[in-house]
XYZ file of C-alpha atoms in Angstrom:
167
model
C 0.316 -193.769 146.038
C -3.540 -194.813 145.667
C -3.632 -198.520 145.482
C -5.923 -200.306 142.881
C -9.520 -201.827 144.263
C -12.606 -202.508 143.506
C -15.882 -203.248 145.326
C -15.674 -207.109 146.267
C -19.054 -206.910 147.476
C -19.756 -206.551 143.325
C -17.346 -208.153 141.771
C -16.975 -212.030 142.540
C -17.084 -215.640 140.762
C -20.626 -216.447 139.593
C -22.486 -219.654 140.468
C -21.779 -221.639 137.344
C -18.254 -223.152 136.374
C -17.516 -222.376 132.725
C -14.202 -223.576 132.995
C -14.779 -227.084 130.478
C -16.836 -227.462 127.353
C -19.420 -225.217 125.817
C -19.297 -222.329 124.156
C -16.444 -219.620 125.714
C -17.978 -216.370 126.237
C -15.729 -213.342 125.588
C -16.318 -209.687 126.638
C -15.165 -206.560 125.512
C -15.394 -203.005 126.715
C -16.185 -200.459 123.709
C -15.967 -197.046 124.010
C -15.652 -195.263 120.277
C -15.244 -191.781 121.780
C -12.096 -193.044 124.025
C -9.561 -193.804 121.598
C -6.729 -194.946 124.156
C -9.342 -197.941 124.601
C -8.581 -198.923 121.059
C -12.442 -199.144 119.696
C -10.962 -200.112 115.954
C -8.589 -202.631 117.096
C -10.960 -204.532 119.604
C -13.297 -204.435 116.908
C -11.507 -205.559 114.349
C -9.734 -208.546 116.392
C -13.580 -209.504 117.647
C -14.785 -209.987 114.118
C -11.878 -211.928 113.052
C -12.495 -214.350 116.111
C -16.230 -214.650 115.526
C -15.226 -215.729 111.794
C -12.008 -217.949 112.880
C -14.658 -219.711 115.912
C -18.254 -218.874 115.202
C -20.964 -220.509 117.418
C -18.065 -222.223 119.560
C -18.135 -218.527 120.883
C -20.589 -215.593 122.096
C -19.306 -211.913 121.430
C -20.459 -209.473 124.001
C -19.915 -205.620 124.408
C -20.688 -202.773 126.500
C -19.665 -199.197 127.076
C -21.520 -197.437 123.624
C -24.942 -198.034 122.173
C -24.696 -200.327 119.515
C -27.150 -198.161 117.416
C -24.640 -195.178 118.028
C -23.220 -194.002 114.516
C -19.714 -193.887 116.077
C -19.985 -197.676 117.256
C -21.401 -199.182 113.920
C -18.622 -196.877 112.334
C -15.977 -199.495 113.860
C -17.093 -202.465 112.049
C -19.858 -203.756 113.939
C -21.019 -205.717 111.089
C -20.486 -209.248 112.603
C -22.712 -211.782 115.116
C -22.135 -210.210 119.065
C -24.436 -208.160 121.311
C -23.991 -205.170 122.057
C -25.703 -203.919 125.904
C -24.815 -200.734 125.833
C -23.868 -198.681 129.193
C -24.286 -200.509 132.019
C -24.633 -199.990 135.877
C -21.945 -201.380 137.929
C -24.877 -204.374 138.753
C -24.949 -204.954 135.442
C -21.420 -205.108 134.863
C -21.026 -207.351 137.405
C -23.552 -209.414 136.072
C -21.712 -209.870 132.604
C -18.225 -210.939 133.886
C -19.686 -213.445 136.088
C -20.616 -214.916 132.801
C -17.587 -214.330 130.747
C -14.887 -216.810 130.169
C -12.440 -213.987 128.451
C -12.240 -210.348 129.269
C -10.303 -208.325 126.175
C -9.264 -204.994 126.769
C -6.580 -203.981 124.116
C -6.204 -200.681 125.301
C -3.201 -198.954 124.252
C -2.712 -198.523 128.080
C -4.332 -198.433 131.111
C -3.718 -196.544 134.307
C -5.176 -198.822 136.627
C -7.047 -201.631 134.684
C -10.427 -201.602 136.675
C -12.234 -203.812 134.729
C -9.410 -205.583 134.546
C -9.407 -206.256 137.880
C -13.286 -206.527 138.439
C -13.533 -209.091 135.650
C -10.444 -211.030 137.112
C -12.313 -211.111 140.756
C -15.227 -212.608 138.473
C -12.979 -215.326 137.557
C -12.356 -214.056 134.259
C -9.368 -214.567 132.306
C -8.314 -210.771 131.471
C -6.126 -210.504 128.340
C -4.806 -206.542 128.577
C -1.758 -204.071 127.667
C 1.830 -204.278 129.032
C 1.869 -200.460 129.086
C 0.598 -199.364 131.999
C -0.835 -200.236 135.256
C -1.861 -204.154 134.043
C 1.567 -205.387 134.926
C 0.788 -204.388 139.171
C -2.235 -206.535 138.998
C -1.402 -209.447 136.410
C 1.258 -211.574 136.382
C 1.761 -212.767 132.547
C 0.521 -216.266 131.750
C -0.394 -217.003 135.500
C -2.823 -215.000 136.228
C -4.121 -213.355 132.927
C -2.092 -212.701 129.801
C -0.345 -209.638 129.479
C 0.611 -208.472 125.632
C 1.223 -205.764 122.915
C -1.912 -204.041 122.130
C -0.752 -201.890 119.216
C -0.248 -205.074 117.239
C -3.377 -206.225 115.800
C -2.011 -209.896 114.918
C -0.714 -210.216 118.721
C -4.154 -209.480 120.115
C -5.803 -212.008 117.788
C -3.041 -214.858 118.051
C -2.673 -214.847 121.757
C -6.746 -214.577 122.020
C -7.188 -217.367 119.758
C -4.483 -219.753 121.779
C -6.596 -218.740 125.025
C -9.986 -220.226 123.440
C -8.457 -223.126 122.102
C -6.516 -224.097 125.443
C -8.856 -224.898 128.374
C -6.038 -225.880 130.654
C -4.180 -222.415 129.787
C -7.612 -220.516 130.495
């Protein structure tokens, strides 16, 4: 068995504590051409937050270029940037400066964003099927849930912006 990692050199807690007040910044990987990722779904749930919370949060993706057919075919149609592919610097970069890492996958082998957005200090909000469940313990340590329900991905995202003490 290969165990999960990920370079800790990279990946680590940013500078700045964006644990209380301002606005929550939430990050999404988007891949349209990997459909176990869920592109629709975490598209659809993203623009439904941005309406339900809009400037009390900033909507950030990356994985597709945002001027891609395939991407503005999911719905892009709401307030969020879009970076594109990034480097692993880059990456690294981002989840120091997210509050909420979504990936509603409908599962995931290993989870190494997951993980990499977790080491961070990143909430990570991700599937039950799969590999999540070795790395996250449920409601301790990031929030583990049902991914192929579209209300489930929005309800237990919204509870996690709302609640500062559960984040």
């Amino acid at each position: 068995v290969v165990g999960a990692d990920y370079d800790d050199a990279l990946f680590y807690p940013g500078a700045t504590c964006r644990l209380y007040g301002g606005v929550i910044a939430i990050t999404a990987m988007v891949r349209p051409e990997t459909p176990r990722r869920a592109p629709g779904l975490t598209m659809k749930v993203l623009k439904r937050l941005k309406r339900e919370f809009a400037s009390s949060i900033v909507i950030r993706t990356f994985g597709a270029d945002g001027e891609d057919s395939s991407y503005q075919g999911l719905g892009a149609d709401f307030e969020h940037e879009c970076l594109g592919q990034l480097t692993p610097q880059q990456i690294s970069g981002l989840l120091q400066a997210t509050d909420i890492f979504l990936d509603y996958s409908t599962f995931q082998a290993m989870g190494l964003t997951a993980m990499e957005a977790a080491a961070c200090g990143a909430i990570t909000i991700g599937p039950l099927n799969g590999g999540l469940p070795e790395i996250i313990t449920d409601s301790q340590t990031g929030v583990l849930i049902d991914t192929t329900d579209e209300q489930t991905c929005f309800s237990r995202t919204c509870e996690l912006i709302r609640n500062t003490q559960q984040r």
